[in-house]
Coordinates of C-alpha atoms and ligand atoms in Angstrom, one line a residue:
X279 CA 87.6 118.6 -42.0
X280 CA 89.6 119.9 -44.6
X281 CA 88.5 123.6 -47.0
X282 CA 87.6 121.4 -49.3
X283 CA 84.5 119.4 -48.2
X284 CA 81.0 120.7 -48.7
X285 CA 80.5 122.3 -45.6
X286 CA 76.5 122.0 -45.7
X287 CA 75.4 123.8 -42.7
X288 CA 77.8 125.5 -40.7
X289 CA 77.0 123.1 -37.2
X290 CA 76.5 120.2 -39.8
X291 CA 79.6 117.3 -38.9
X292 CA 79.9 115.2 -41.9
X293 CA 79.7 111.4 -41.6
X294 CA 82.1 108.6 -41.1
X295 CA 82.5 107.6 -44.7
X296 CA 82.8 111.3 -45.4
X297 CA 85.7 112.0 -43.4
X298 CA 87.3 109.1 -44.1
X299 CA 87.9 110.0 -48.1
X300 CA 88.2 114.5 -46.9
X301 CA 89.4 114.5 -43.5
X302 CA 92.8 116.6 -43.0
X303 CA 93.6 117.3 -46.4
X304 CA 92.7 120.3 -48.7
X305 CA 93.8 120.1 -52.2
X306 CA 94.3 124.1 -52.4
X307 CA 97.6 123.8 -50.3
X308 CA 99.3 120.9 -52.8
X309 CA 98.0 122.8 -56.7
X310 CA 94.6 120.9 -56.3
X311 CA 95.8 117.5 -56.2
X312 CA 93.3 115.6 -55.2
X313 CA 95.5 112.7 -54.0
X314 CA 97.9 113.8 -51.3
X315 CA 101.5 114.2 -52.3
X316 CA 104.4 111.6 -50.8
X317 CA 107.1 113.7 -49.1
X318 CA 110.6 111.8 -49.4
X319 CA 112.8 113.8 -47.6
X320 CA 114.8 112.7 -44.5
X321 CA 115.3 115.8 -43.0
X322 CA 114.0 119.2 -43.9
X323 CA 116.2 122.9 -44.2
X324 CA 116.0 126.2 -43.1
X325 CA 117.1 129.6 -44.3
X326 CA 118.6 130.8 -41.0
X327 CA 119.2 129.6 -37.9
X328 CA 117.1 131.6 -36.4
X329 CA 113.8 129.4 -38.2
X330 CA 115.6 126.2 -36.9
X331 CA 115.4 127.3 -33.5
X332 CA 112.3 128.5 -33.8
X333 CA 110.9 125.1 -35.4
X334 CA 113.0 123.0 -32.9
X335 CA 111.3 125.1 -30.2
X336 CA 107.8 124.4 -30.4
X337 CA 108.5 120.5 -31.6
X338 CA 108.2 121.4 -35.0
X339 CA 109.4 119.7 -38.3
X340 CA 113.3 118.6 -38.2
X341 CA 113.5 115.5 -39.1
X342 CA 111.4 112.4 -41.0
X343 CA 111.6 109.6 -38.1
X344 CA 109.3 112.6 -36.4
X345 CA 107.3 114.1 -38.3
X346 CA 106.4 113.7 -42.1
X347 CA 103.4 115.9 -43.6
X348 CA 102.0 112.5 -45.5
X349 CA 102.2 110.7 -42.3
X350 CA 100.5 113.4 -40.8
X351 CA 97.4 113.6 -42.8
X352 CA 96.5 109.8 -41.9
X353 CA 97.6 110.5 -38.1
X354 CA 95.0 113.8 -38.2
X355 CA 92.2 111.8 -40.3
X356 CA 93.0 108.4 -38.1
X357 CA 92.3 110.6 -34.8
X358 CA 89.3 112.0 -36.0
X359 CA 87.3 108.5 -37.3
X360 CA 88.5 107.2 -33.7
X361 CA 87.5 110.2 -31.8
X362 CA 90.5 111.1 -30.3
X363 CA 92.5 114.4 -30.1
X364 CA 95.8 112.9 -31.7
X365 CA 97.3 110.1 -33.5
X366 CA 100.6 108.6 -34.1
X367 CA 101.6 106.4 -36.7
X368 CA 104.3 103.6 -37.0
X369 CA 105.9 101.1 -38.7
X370 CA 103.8 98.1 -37.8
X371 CA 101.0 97.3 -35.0
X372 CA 103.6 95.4 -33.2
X373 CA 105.8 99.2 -33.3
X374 CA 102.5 100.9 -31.9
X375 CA 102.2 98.0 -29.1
X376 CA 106.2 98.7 -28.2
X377 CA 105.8 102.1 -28.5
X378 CA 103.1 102.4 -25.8
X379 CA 104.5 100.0 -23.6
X380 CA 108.2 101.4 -23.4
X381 CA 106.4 105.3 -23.4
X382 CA 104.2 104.8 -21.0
X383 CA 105.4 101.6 -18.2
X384 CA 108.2 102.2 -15.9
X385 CA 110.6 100.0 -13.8
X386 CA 108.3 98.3 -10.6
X387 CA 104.6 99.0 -13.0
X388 CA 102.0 96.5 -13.5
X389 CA 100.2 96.1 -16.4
X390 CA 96.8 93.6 -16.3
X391 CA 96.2 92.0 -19.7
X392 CA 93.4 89.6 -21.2
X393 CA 94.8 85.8 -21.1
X394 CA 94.2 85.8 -24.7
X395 CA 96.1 88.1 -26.9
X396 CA 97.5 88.3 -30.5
X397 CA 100.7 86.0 -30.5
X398 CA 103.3 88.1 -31.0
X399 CA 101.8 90.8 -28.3
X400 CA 101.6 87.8 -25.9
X401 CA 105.4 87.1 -27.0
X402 CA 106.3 90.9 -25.7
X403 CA 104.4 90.4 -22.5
X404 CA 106.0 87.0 -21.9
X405 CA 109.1 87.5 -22.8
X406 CA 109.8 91.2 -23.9
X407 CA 108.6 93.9 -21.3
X408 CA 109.4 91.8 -17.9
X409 CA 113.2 92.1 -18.7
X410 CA 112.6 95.5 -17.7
X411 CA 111.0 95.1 -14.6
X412 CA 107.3 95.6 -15.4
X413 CA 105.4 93.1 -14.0
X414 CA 102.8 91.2 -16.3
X415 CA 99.6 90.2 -15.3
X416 CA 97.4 88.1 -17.5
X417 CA 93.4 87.5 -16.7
X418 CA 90.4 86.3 -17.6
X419 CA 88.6 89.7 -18.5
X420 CA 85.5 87.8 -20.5
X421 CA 84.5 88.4 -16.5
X422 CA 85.3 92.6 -16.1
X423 CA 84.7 91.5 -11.9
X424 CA 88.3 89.5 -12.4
X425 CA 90.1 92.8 -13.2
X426 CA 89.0 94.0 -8.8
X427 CA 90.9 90.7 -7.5
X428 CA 94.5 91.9 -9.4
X429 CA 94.7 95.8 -9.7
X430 CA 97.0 97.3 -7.5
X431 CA 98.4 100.5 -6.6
X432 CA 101.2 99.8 -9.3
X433 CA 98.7 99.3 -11.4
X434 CA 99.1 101.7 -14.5
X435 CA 97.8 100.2 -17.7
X436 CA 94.9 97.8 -18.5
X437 CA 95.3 96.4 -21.9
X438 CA 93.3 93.9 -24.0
X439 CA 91.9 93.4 -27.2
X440 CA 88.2 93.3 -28.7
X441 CA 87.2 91.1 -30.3
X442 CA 89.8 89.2 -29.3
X443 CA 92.4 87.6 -31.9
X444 CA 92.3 84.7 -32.2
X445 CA 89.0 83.9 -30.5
X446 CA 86.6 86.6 -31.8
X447 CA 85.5 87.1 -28.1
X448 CA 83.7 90.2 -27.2
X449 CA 85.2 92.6 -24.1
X450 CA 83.5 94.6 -22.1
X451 CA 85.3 98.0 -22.7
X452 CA 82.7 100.3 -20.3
X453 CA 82.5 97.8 -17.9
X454 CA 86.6 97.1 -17.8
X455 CA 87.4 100.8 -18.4
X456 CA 85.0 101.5 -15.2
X457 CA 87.2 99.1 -13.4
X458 CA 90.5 100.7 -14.5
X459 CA 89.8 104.4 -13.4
X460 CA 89.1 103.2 -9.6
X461 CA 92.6 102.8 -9.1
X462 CA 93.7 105.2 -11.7
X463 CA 94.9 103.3 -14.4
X464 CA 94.5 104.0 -18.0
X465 CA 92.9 101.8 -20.5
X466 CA 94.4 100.5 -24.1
X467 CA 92.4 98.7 -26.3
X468 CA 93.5 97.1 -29.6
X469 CA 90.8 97.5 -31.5
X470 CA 92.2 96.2 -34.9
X471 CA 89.7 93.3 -35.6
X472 CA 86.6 95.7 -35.6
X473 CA 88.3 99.1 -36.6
X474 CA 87.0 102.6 -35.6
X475 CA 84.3 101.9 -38.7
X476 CA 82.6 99.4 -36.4
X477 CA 84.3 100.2 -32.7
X478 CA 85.4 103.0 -31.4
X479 CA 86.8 102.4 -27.9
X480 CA 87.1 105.6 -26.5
X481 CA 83.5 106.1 -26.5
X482 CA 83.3 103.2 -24.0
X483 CA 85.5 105.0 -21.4
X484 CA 88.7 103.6 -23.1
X485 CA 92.4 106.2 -22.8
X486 CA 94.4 104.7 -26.1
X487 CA 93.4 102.6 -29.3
X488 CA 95.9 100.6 -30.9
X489 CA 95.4 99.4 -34.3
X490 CA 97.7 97.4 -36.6
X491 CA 97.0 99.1 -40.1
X492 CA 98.2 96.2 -41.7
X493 CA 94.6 94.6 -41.7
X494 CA 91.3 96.5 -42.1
X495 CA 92.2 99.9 -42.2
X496 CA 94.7 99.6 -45.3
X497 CA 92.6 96.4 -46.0
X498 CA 94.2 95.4 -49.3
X499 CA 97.7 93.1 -48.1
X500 CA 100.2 95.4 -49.1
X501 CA 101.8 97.4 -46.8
X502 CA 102.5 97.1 -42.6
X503 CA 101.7 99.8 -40.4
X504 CA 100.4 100.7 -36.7
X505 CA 98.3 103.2 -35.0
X506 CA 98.2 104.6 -31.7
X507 CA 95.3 107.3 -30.6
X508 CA 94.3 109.3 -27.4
X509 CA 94.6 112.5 -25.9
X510 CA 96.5 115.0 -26.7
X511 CA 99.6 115.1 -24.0
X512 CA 99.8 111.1 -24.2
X513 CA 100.0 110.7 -27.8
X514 CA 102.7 113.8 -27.4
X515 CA 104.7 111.7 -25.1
X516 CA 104.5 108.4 -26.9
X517 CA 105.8 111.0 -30.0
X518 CA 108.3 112.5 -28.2
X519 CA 109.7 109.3 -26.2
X520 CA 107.9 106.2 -27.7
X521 CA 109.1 107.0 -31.5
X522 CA 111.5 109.3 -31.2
X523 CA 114.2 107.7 -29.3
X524 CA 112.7 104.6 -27.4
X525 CA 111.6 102.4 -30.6
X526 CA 112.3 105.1 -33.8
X527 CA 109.6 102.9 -35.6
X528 CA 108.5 105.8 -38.3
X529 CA 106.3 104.6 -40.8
X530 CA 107.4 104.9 -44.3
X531 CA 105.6 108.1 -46.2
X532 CA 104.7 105.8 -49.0
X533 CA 102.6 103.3 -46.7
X534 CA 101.2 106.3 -45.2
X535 CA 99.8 107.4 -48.7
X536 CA 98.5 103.7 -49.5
X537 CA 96.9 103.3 -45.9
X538 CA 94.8 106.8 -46.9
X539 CA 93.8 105.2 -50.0
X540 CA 92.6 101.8 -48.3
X541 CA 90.8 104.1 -45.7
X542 CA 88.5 105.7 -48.3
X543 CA 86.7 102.5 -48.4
X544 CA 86.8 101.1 -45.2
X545 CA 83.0 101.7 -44.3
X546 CA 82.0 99.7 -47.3
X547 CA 84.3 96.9 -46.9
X548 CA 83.5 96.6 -42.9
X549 CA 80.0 96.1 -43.8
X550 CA 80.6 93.7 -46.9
X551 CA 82.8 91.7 -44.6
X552 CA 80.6 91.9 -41.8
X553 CA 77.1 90.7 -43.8
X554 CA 79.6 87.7 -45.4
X555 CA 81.2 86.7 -42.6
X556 CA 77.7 86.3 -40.5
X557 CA 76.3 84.9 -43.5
X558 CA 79.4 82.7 -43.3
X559 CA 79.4 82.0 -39.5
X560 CA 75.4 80.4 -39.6
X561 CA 76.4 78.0 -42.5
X562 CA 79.2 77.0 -40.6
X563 CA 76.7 76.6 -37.3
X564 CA 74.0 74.4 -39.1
X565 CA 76.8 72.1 -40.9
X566 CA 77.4 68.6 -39.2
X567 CA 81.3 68.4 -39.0
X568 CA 81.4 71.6 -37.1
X569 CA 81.5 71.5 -33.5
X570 CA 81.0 75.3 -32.3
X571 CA 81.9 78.7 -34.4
X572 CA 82.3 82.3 -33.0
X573 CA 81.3 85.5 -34.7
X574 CA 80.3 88.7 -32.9
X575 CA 76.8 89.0 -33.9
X576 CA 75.9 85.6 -33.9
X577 CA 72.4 84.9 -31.8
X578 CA 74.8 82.3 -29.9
X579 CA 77.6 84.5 -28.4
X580 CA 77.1 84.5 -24.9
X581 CA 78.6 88.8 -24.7
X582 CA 75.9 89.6 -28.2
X583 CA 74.6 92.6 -26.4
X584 CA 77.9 93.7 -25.2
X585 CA 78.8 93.1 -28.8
X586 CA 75.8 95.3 -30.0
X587 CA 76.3 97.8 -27.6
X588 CA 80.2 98.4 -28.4
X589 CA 80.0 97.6 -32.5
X590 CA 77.7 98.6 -34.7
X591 CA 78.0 95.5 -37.0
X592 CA 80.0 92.3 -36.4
X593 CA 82.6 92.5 -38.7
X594 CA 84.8 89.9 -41.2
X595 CA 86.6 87.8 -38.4
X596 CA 85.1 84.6 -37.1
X597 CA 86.4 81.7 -35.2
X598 CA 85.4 77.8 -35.4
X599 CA 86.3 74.5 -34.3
X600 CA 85.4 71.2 -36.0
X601 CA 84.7 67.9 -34.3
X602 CA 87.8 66.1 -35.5
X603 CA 89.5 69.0 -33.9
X604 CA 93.4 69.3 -34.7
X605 CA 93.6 67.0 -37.4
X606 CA 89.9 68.2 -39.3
X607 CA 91.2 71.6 -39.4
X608 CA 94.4 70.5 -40.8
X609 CA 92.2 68.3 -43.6
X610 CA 90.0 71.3 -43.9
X611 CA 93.0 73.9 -44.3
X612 CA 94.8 71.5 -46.9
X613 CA 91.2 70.8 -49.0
X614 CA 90.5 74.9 -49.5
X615 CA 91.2 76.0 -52.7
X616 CA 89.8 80.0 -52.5
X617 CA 90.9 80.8 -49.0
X618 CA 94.5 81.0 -49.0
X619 CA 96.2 79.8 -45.7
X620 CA 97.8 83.2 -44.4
X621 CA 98.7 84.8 -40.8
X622 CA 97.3 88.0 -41.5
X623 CA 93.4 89.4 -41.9
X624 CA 91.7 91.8 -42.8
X625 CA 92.3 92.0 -46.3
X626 CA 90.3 91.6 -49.5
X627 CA 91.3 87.8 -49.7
X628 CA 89.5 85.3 -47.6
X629 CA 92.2 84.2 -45.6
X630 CA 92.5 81.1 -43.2
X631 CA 94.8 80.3 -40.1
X632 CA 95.0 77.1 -37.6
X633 CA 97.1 79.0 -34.6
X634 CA 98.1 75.3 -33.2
X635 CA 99.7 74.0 -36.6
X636 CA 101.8 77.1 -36.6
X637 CA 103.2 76.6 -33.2
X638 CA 103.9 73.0 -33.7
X639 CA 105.8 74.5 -36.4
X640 CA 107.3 77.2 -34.3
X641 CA 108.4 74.7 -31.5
X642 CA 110.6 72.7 -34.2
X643 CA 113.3 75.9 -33.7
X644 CA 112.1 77.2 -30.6
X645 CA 111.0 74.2 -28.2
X646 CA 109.8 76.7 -25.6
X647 CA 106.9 78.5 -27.1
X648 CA 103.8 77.9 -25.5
X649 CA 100.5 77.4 -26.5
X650 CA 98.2 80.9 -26.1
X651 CA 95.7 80.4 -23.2
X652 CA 92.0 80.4 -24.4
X653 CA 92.9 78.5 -28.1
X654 CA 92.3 75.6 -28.2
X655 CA 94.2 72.8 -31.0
X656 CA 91.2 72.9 -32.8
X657 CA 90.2 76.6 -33.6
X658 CA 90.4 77.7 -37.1
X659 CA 90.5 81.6 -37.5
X660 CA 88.9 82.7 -40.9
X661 CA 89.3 86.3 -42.4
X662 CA 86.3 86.4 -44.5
X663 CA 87.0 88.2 -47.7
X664 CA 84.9 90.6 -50.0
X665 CA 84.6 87.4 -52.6
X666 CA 81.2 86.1 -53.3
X667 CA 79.4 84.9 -50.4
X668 CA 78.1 81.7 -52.0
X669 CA 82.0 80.8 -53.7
X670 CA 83.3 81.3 -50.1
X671 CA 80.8 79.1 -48.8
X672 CA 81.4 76.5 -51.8
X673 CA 84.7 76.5 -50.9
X674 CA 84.5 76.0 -47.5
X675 CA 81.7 73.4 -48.2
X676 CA 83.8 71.3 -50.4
X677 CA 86.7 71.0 -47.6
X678 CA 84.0 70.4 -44.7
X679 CA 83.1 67.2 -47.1
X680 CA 86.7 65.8 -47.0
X681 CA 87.0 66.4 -43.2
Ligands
PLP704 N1 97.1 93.4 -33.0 C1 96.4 92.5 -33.5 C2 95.0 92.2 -33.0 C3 96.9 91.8 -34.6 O1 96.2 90.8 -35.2 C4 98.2 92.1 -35.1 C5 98.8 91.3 -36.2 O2 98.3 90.3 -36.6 C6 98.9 93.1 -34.5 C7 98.4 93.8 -33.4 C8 100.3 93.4 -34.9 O3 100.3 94.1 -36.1 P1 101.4 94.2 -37.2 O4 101.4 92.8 -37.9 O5 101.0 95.3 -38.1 O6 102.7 94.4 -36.5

């Protein structure tokens, strides 16, 4: 916490919300601004040689693709909301996902992953990480019993997502992360549909969160960036390897200063989208065109008290299938007017995705991509906004009527 916050009582640990706006920063060292400075400097200069060794002895600051002190403020108040020792920030969640993969998996490793996955992190364990002879091995994890019948002695890293995109699936992460340690290997969890204002992982027995900043952490749809936090010597390692010379994915200073000013909010926005999107997810439930809908906190999910035990509220990402399958959810998608039709989440702006129609589109220019296991032609993923409730819902409403 930084010399600036109210320091109550001297055991007293401020809150979530509290440390999210103070945490890691002290106006007094920057003349009292109250907003952190941007440092644009590619490299930074000594006075002797002498301080250059000194700094380049204990990993200090050479150079931006390392270390930059803007970057470092949201890596410091990032590792704190998740409850980790350190953080590293990069480019883009996809960076963080690279990152951790080429820093921590070796020729001859396995790593086990749910068969459901973001697309582009099931594109890098199709196609990306076995070309250097890690071995991929995809499972059903909805059952943590299924991760006994494939860990092996190679086994080094368990990874999987909760709640799952696209699905909005819960994971069990004590249960899995239980599992893992038998054999000795670690435990990542993307935790970027839920953020650490909802979920945080590694108080379930996880080793590494992964977030893609891109979505509810920044929040507002303007800027890319990726999170990865855990102990102390891993997140060194992934620093030291990982960014420095494996991926050199640095994120720029100036997303860094936008992501800390989408973070001061995020409590409040996790819980508007969480109370819309429930509210969202039982209209959707009772309507007659509908044929099933997944939300975490719905009384229907067959994991809600793993959901209840793991989040504290449900958050803005739901998942639902009409009964005119593929084609309703491309009439629905067509007949919105509020939601926009967009790949990302997380954001301000109710936004609306059917995974199928964009890999028919996808297999015009590359024939060979696949369908994701566990989603199905018909799921629509919805991002629900922080608009009214009841002009989402009208919105949605009108389409439904045209399906
Ligand atoms: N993880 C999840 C769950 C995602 O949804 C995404 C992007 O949609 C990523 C990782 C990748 O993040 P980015 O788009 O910032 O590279």
């Amino acid at each position: 916490m930084s010399k600036a916050t109210p320091p109550a009582e001297s055991n007293h640990r401020p809150g979530f919300a509290t440390r999210a706006i103070h945490h890691g920063y002290d106006p007094a060292d920057f003349a009292g601004a109250v907003a952190p400075p941007v440092f644009f400097t590619s490299t930074f200069g000594f006075g002797s040689l002498e301080e250059m060794d000194a700094a380049a002895a204990k990993g200090g600051k050479l150079y931006a693709r390392e270390h930059n002190p803007t970057t470092e403020i949201l890596e410091t108040r990032l590792a704190d909301l998740e409850g980790a020792e350190a953080g590293l920030a990069l480019a883009t969640g996809m960076a963080a996902c690279g990152t951790l993969m080429l820093g921590l998996l070796s020729q001859g490793d396995e790593v086990v992953v749910h068969r459901t996955l973001y697309a582009n992190t099931v594109a890098l364990m199709r196609d990306g990480i076995p070309r250097f002879g890690i071995k991929v091995v995809p499972v059903d994890l909805s059952d943590p019993a299924n991760l006994d019948t494939v860990l092996t002695e190679r086994t080094r890293l368990v990874y999987f997502e909760t709640p799952v995109n696209p699905t909005s699936e819960i994971l069990d992460i004590g249960a899995i992360a239980g599992r893992a340690r038998k054999v000795g290997a670690r435990v990542a969890v993307d935790g970027t549909f839920a953020s650490p204002a909802l979920q945080r992982p590694l108080e379930h027995g996880a080793d590494i969160v992964l977030h893609s900043l891109t979505k509810y952490i920044n929040g507002h749809g303007d800027v890319l960036g990726g999170a990865l936090l855990g102990d102390r010597e891993t997140i060194a390692h992934l620093h030291s390897h990982g960014l420095r010379y494996l991926t050199g994915a640095t994120l720029s200073p100036m997303a860094a200063l936008m992501i800390l000013r989408g973070l001061k909010t995020l409590p409040l926005r996790m819980e508007a989208h969480s109370r819309s999107a429930l509210e969202i997810a039982r209209r959707l439930q009772a309507h007659r065109a509908v044929a099933w809908v997944n939300h975490p906190f719905l009384d229907s999910n067959p994991n809600l008290a793993v959901a209840k035990r793991q989040m504290s509220n449900g958050s803005g990402m739901l998942a639902f299938g009409l009964k005119q399958g593929f084609e309703g959810a491309r009439r629905l998608l067509d007949g919105l007017r509020l939601a926009h039709k967009g790949v990302s989440l997380g954001d301000v702006e109710t936004l609306v995705n059917h995974p199928a129609s964009i890999l028919r589109a996808r297999q015009q220019v590359r024939p060979e991509a696949k369908p994701i296991d566990g989603v199905g032609e018909d799921l629509i993923r919805l991002s629900v906004g922080l608009e009214d409730n009841d002009d989402i819902w009208a919105d949605l409403a009108q389409a439904l009527g045209k399906v």
